[in-house]
Coordinates of C-alpha atoms and ligand atoms in Angstrom, one line a residue:
M1 CA 0.0 0.0 0.0
S2 CA 1.3 3.4 -0.9
T3 CA 0.5 6.5 1.3
K4 CA 1.1 8.9 -1.6
K5 CA -2.0 10.7 -2.8
V6 CA -2.8 9.9 -6.5
T7 CA -3.6 13.2 -8.3
K8 CA -3.0 12.4 -12.0
I9 CA -3.4 9.0 -13.6
G10 CA -2.5 7.5 -16.9
V11 CA -4.6 4.9 -18.7
L12 CA -3.4 2.6 -21.6
T13 CA -4.5 -0.4 -23.6
S14 CA -1.7 -2.9 -24.4
G15 CA -1.2 -6.2 -26.2
G16 CA -4.0 -7.6 -28.3
D17 CA -7.2 -5.6 -28.6
A18 CA -10.4 -6.8 -27.1
P19 CA -14.0 -5.6 -27.4
G20 CA -14.9 -3.7 -24.2
M21 CA -11.6 -2.0 -23.8
N22 CA -13.3 1.3 -24.7
A23 CA -15.9 0.8 -22.0
A24 CA -13.1 0.2 -19.5
I25 CA -11.3 3.4 -20.6
R26 CA -14.6 5.4 -20.2
A27 CA -15.1 4.0 -16.7
V28 CA -11.5 4.9 -15.7
V29 CA -11.8 8.4 -17.1
R30 CA -15.2 9.3 -15.6
T31 CA -14.5 7.8 -12.2
A32 CA -11.2 9.7 -11.9
I33 CA -12.8 12.9 -12.9
Y34 CA -15.6 12.3 -10.4
H35 CA -12.9 12.1 -7.7
G36 CA -11.1 15.2 -8.9
I37 CA -8.2 13.3 -10.4
E38 CA -6.7 14.3 -13.8
V39 CA -6.6 11.5 -16.4
Y40 CA -4.2 11.1 -19.3
G41 CA -4.6 8.8 -22.2
I42 CA -1.4 7.0 -23.3
V43 CA -1.4 6.0 -27.0
R44 CA -0.4 2.6 -28.4
G45 CA 0.3 0.8 -25.1
Y46 CA 3.8 1.1 -23.6
N47 CA 5.0 2.7 -26.8
G48 CA 3.1 5.9 -25.9
M49 CA 4.8 6.0 -22.5
V50 CA 8.3 5.5 -24.0
E51 CA 7.7 8.1 -26.7
G52 CA 5.7 10.6 -24.6
D53 CA 2.5 10.2 -26.7
I54 CA 0.3 11.2 -23.9
F55 CA -2.8 13.5 -23.8
K56 CA -5.2 14.9 -21.3
M57 CA -8.6 13.4 -21.3
D58 CA -11.9 14.8 -20.2
S59 CA -15.4 13.4 -19.8
K60 CA -16.2 14.3 -23.4
S61 CA -13.2 12.4 -24.8
V62 CA -14.9 9.1 -23.8
A63 CA -18.4 10.0 -25.1
N64 CA -20.1 7.6 -27.5
I65 CA -17.5 4.8 -27.1
I66 CA -19.1 2.3 -24.7
Q67 CA -20.6 0.4 -27.7
R68 CA -17.5 0.4 -29.9
G69 CA -15.0 -2.4 -30.4
G70 CA -11.3 -1.8 -30.7
T71 CA -9.7 0.9 -28.5
I72 CA -9.7 4.6 -28.9
L73 CA -6.2 4.7 -27.3
K74 CA -4.9 2.2 -29.9
T75 CA -2.8 -0.7 -28.7
A76 CA 0.6 -2.2 -29.6
R77 CA 3.3 -4.4 -28.4
S78 CA 6.4 -2.4 -27.3
A79 CA 9.9 -3.9 -27.8
A80 CA 11.4 -0.8 -26.1
F81 CA 9.5 -1.5 -22.9
F82 CA 11.3 -4.8 -22.4
E83 CA 14.6 -2.8 -22.0
P84 CA 15.5 -0.9 -18.8
E85 CA 16.4 2.2 -20.9
G86 CA 12.9 2.1 -22.5
R87 CA 11.2 1.9 -19.1
Q88 CA 13.4 4.7 -17.8
K89 CA 12.2 6.9 -20.7
A90 CA 8.6 5.9 -20.0
Y91 CA 9.1 7.0 -16.3
D92 CA 10.7 10.3 -17.3
N93 CA 7.7 11.0 -19.6
L94 CA 5.2 10.2 -16.9
K95 CA 7.1 12.5 -14.5
K96 CA 6.9 15.3 -17.1
F97 CA 3.1 15.1 -17.0
G98 CA 3.1 14.6 -13.2
I99 CA 1.4 11.2 -13.6
N100 CA 1.5 9.3 -10.3
G101 CA -0.7 6.3 -11.0
L102 CA -1.4 3.9 -13.9
V103 CA -4.2 1.7 -15.1
I104 CA -3.1 -0.9 -17.7
I105 CA -5.8 -2.7 -19.7
G106 CA -4.2 -5.8 -21.3
G107 CA -3.2 -9.4 -21.0
D108 CA -0.6 -11.3 -19.1
G109 CA 2.3 -9.8 -21.0
S110 CA 1.1 -6.3 -20.2
F111 CA 0.9 -7.2 -16.6
K112 CA 4.5 -8.5 -16.6
G113 CA 5.6 -5.2 -17.9
A114 CA 3.5 -3.3 -15.3
Q115 CA 4.9 -5.4 -12.5
K116 CA 8.4 -4.7 -13.6
F117 CA 7.7 -1.0 -14.0
S118 CA 6.0 -0.5 -10.6
N119 CA 8.9 -2.4 -8.9
E120 CA 11.5 -0.2 -10.5
F121 CA 9.7 3.2 -10.1
D122 CA 7.4 4.9 -7.6
I123 CA 4.3 4.6 -9.8
P124 CA 1.5 2.3 -8.6
C125 CA 0.1 0.1 -11.4
I126 CA -3.4 -1.4 -11.5
G127 CA -4.2 -4.0 -14.2
L128 CA -7.5 -4.8 -15.8
P129 CA -7.7 -8.1 -17.6
G130 CA -8.4 -7.1 -21.2
T131 CA -7.9 -10.2 -23.5
I132 CA -10.2 -12.3 -25.6
D133 CA -8.3 -15.4 -24.5
K134 CA -9.4 -15.5 -20.8
D135 CA -6.0 -16.9 -19.8
I136 CA -5.6 -14.9 -16.6
A137 CA -6.2 -16.2 -13.1
G138 CA -8.2 -14.1 -10.6
S139 CA -11.2 -13.3 -12.7
D140 CA -14.1 -15.4 -14.0
F141 CA -14.2 -13.3 -17.1
T142 CA -11.8 -11.1 -19.0
I143 CA -12.9 -8.0 -21.0
G144 CA -13.5 -9.2 -24.5
F145 CA -13.9 -12.9 -24.0
D146 CA -17.7 -12.9 -24.0
T147 CA -18.0 -10.9 -27.2
A148 CA -15.3 -13.0 -29.0
V149 CA -16.9 -16.3 -28.0
N150 CA -20.3 -15.0 -29.1
T151 CA -18.9 -14.0 -32.4
A152 CA -17.4 -17.5 -32.8
V153 CA -20.7 -19.1 -31.9
E154 CA -22.6 -17.0 -34.4
A155 CA -20.1 -17.9 -37.2
I156 CA -20.1 -21.6 -36.3
D157 CA -23.9 -21.7 -36.3
K158 CA -23.8 -20.5 -39.9
I159 CA -21.2 -23.1 -40.8
R160 CA -23.4 -25.8 -39.3
D161 CA -26.2 -24.8 -41.6
T162 CA -24.1 -25.3 -44.7
A163 CA -22.4 -28.4 -43.2
D164 CA -25.9 -29.9 -42.7
A165 CA -27.0 -29.1 -46.2
H166 CA -24.1 -31.0 -47.7
D167 CA -23.4 -33.6 -45.1
R168 CA -19.9 -32.2 -44.5
L169 CA -17.4 -32.4 -41.8
F170 CA -16.0 -28.9 -40.9
V171 CA -12.8 -28.2 -39.0
V172 CA -13.2 -24.7 -37.6
E173 CA -10.3 -22.8 -36.2
V174 CA -10.9 -20.2 -33.5
M175 CA -8.4 -17.9 -31.7
G176 CA -6.3 -19.0 -28.8
R177 CA -2.6 -19.4 -29.2
D178 CA -2.0 -20.6 -25.6
A179 CA -5.5 -20.9 -24.3
G180 CA -8.5 -23.0 -25.4
Y181 CA -11.3 -21.1 -23.7
I182 CA -12.8 -19.7 -26.9
A183 CA -12.7 -23.2 -28.5
L184 CA -14.1 -24.9 -25.5
H185 CA -17.0 -22.4 -24.8
S186 CA -17.9 -21.9 -28.5
G187 CA -17.5 -25.6 -29.2
I188 CA -19.9 -26.7 -26.5
A189 CA -22.3 -24.0 -27.3
T190 CA -22.5 -25.0 -31.0
G191 CA -22.6 -28.8 -30.3
A192 CA -19.2 -29.6 -31.7
E193 CA -18.2 -33.3 -31.9
N194 CA -14.7 -32.6 -30.9
I195 CA -12.8 -29.7 -29.4
L196 CA -9.0 -29.5 -29.6
I197 CA -7.2 -27.1 -27.3
P198 CA -3.6 -26.4 -26.3
E199 CA -4.1 -27.3 -22.6
T200 CA -4.8 -31.0 -23.3
K201 CA -2.9 -33.4 -25.5
T202 CA -4.8 -34.1 -28.7
D203 CA -5.3 -37.8 -29.2
I204 CA -5.6 -37.9 -33.0
E205 CA -6.3 -41.7 -33.1
E206 CA -9.2 -41.3 -30.7
L207 CA -10.5 -38.4 -32.8
I208 CA -10.3 -40.5 -36.1
A209 CA -11.9 -43.5 -34.4
S210 CA -14.9 -41.5 -33.1
L211 CA -15.4 -39.9 -36.5
T212 CA -15.1 -43.3 -38.3
E213 CA -17.7 -44.7 -35.9
K214 CA -20.0 -41.8 -36.7
E215 CA -19.4 -42.3 -40.5
K216 CA -20.5 -45.9 -40.1
R217 CA -23.8 -44.9 -38.6
K218 CA -24.3 -42.2 -41.2
K219 CA -23.8 -39.3 -38.9
L220 CA -22.0 -37.2 -41.5
V221 CA -22.5 -33.7 -40.3
N222 CA -19.7 -33.1 -37.8
L223 CA -18.0 -30.0 -36.4
V224 CA -14.4 -30.1 -35.0
V225 CA -13.5 -26.9 -33.3
V226 CA -9.7 -26.3 -32.9
A227 CA -7.9 -23.6 -31.0
E228 CA -5.1 -22.1 -33.2
G229 CA -2.5 -23.1 -30.6
D230 CA -3.3 -26.8 -30.4
E231 CA 0.0 -28.7 -30.3
L232 CA -0.9 -30.6 -33.5
G233 CA -1.6 -27.3 -35.3
G234 CA -4.6 -25.3 -36.4
A235 CA -7.4 -26.2 -38.8
N236 CA -5.1 -26.6 -41.8
E237 CA -2.9 -29.2 -40.1
I238 CA -5.8 -31.1 -38.5
G239 CA -7.8 -30.9 -41.7
A240 CA -4.9 -32.4 -43.7
I241 CA -4.6 -35.3 -41.3
M242 CA -8.3 -36.0 -41.5
K243 CA -8.4 -35.8 -45.3
T244 CA -5.8 -38.6 -45.4
R245 CA -7.4 -40.7 -42.7
L246 CA -11.0 -40.3 -43.6
P247 CA -11.0 -40.4 -47.4
N248 CA -14.8 -40.8 -47.7
A249 CA -15.6 -37.8 -45.7
D250 CA -16.4 -34.4 -47.3
I251 CA -14.1 -32.2 -45.3
R252 CA -13.9 -28.4 -45.3
I253 CA -11.8 -26.0 -43.3
C254 CA -12.7 -22.6 -42.0
I255 CA -10.5 -20.2 -40.0
L256 CA -12.5 -17.6 -38.3
G257 CA -9.5 -15.2 -37.7
H258 CA -9.7 -11.6 -36.7
I259 CA -13.5 -11.2 -36.8
Q260 CA -13.3 -12.6 -33.3
R261 CA -11.6 -9.5 -32.1
G262 CA -13.9 -6.9 -33.5
G263 CA -17.5 -5.8 -33.2
A264 CA -19.6 -4.1 -30.5
P265 CA -18.9 -5.5 -27.0
S266 CA -21.6 -7.7 -25.5
C267 CA -23.6 -6.5 -22.5
L268 CA -21.5 -8.7 -20.2
D269 CA -18.2 -7.2 -21.5
R270 CA -19.5 -3.6 -21.2
L271 CA -20.7 -4.4 -17.7
I272 CA -17.5 -6.0 -16.4
A273 CA -15.3 -3.3 -18.1
S274 CA -17.3 -0.6 -16.4
R275 CA -17.1 -2.3 -13.0
M276 CA -13.4 -3.0 -13.3
G277 CA -12.6 0.5 -14.6
F278 CA -14.4 2.1 -11.7
H279 CA -12.6 -0.2 -9.1
A280 CA -9.2 0.4 -10.7
V281 CA -9.5 4.1 -9.8
E282 CA -10.8 3.3 -6.3
C283 CA -7.7 1.0 -5.9
L284 CA -5.3 3.8 -6.7
I285 CA -7.1 6.1 -4.3
E286 CA -6.9 3.5 -1.6
G287 CA -3.1 3.2 -2.2
R288 CA -3.1 -0.2 -3.8
N289 CA -0.3 -1.2 -6.2
N290 CA 0.6 -4.1 -8.4
V291 CA -2.9 -5.7 -8.4
M292 CA -5.3 -6.8 -11.0
V293 CA -9.0 -6.0 -10.6
G294 CA -11.1 -9.1 -11.4
I295 CA -14.5 -10.4 -10.9
V296 CA -15.0 -13.7 -9.1
N297 CA -18.5 -15.0 -8.3
N298 CA -19.9 -11.6 -9.4
K299 CA -17.9 -9.8 -6.7
V300 CA -14.9 -7.6 -7.3
H301 CA -11.7 -9.4 -6.5
Y302 CA -8.1 -8.2 -6.3
T303 CA -5.2 -10.4 -7.3
P304 CA -1.5 -9.5 -7.1
L305 CA -0.3 -9.1 -10.7
D306 CA 2.3 -11.8 -10.1
N307 CA -0.4 -14.4 -9.3
A308 CA -2.6 -13.3 -12.2
V309 CA 0.2 -14.0 -14.6
K310 CA 1.6 -17.2 -13.1
A311 CA -1.5 -19.1 -11.9
K312 CA -3.4 -20.2 -15.0
Q313 CA -7.0 -21.1 -14.8
K314 CA -7.6 -24.8 -14.8
I315 CA -10.0 -26.5 -17.2
S316 CA -12.1 -29.1 -15.5
Q317 CA -12.2 -32.6 -17.0
D318 CA -16.0 -32.4 -16.7
W319 CA -16.1 -30.1 -19.7
F320 CA -14.6 -32.9 -22.0
K321 CA -17.0 -35.4 -20.6
I322 CA -19.9 -33.1 -21.5
V323 CA -18.5 -32.7 -25.1
K324 CA -18.3 -36.5 -25.5
I325 CA -21.7 -37.3 -24.1
L326 CA -23.6 -34.5 -25.8
A327 CA -22.0 -35.0 -29.2
S328 CA -22.8 -38.7 -29.5
Ligands
LIG1 P1 -2.6 -10.7 -25.3 O1 -3.1 -11.6 -24.2 O2 -3.7 -10.2 -26.1 O3 -1.5 -11.2 -26.1 P2 -0.6 -9.3 -23.7 O4 -0.8 -8.2 -22.8 O5 -0.3 -10.6 -23.1 O6 -2.0 -9.4 -24.6 P3 2.0 -9.1 -24.9 O7 2.4 -8.8 -26.3 O8 2.4 -10.3 -24.3 O9 0.4 -8.9 -24.8 O10 2.6 -7.9 -23.9 C1 2.3 -6.5 -24.2 C2 3.5 -5.7 -24.0 O11 3.8 -5.7 -22.6 C3 4.7 -6.1 -24.7 O12 4.8 -5.7 -26.0 C4 5.8 -5.4 -23.8 O13 5.9 -4.0 -24.2 C5 5.2 -5.5 -22.4 N1 5.8 -6.6 -21.7 C6 5.5 -7.9 -21.8 N2 6.3 -8.7 -21.0 C7 7.2 -7.9 -20.5 C8 8.3 -8.0 -19.7 N3 8.7 -9.2 -19.2 N4 9.0 -6.9 -19.3 C9 8.7 -5.7 -19.8 N5 7.7 -5.5 -20.6 C10 6.9 -6.5 -20.9

């Protein structure tokens, strides 16, 4: 806990963009202004800190953004921030503006950077989990996940229509380089036969056996949802194996790609972003540092940034049992 009064705060979005980041920025700006704290927008993540691309925000600067995807502050990955010289420059720029508190909206990489920075310099940092991947411990949801997963569901439903018309097997790739939550949630919600994710070892023989058995009993419409980071590869690689091993099946591949990042945030994402943004400012006022604001069991929950990064959420085996039983 810091006893220094926070008078000017900076807010930035960092790493991959996620729908709902704008709602979080809006909440941070308006809560700070409510408390008489000045707010500064930092452009393109840590790059804006390193380069001094910082501007003062007012209530109007966040008008009409709660419903918009992307981020008005832009986002980026910053190579310079990995280096001590880059972080020193970032600190000097914050000092120039008199900024003495930071809210970072991003994923685990952004939190690692924040943790380093707040340990090196006297600037308290509060993290908000903004990532479509949901791969952060200490929050039931991350900003952007609900929208992304609903976009995936909508797209897979459409694929199912055409798969059904032609009796086809579709291998659909969703985002998730290190985490399979989008695949797992969207796969169960669309009735996928199989879901392949990076957290579990994919048993290709079991997959082929189950699809061969379905082929025998003329269940020809099948959806296989694969996270892009599965250890056997994405839809192209999995599809290629299937085409060789299931020569009679009519197999198609679909990669959903970046549509999963865009679009208007869902109600849930707007809601959690607003709650988290509000509490981030309260955290700084209370003198907290190096924590992430999450929501657990619908209550606000603080997790040290270190734990949020290290402790991954665990996927229960029940989920896979559900997939198997329901897809039979
Ligand atoms: P996403 O989950 O969408 O990928 P992320 O926040 O994990 O988002 P990263 O690219 O991993 O995205 O990290 C964002 C930025 O945070 C990096 O470009 C870098 O500037 C900073 N960062 C990450 N790790 C560190 C680190 N160990 N030290 C200093 N800065 C870091």
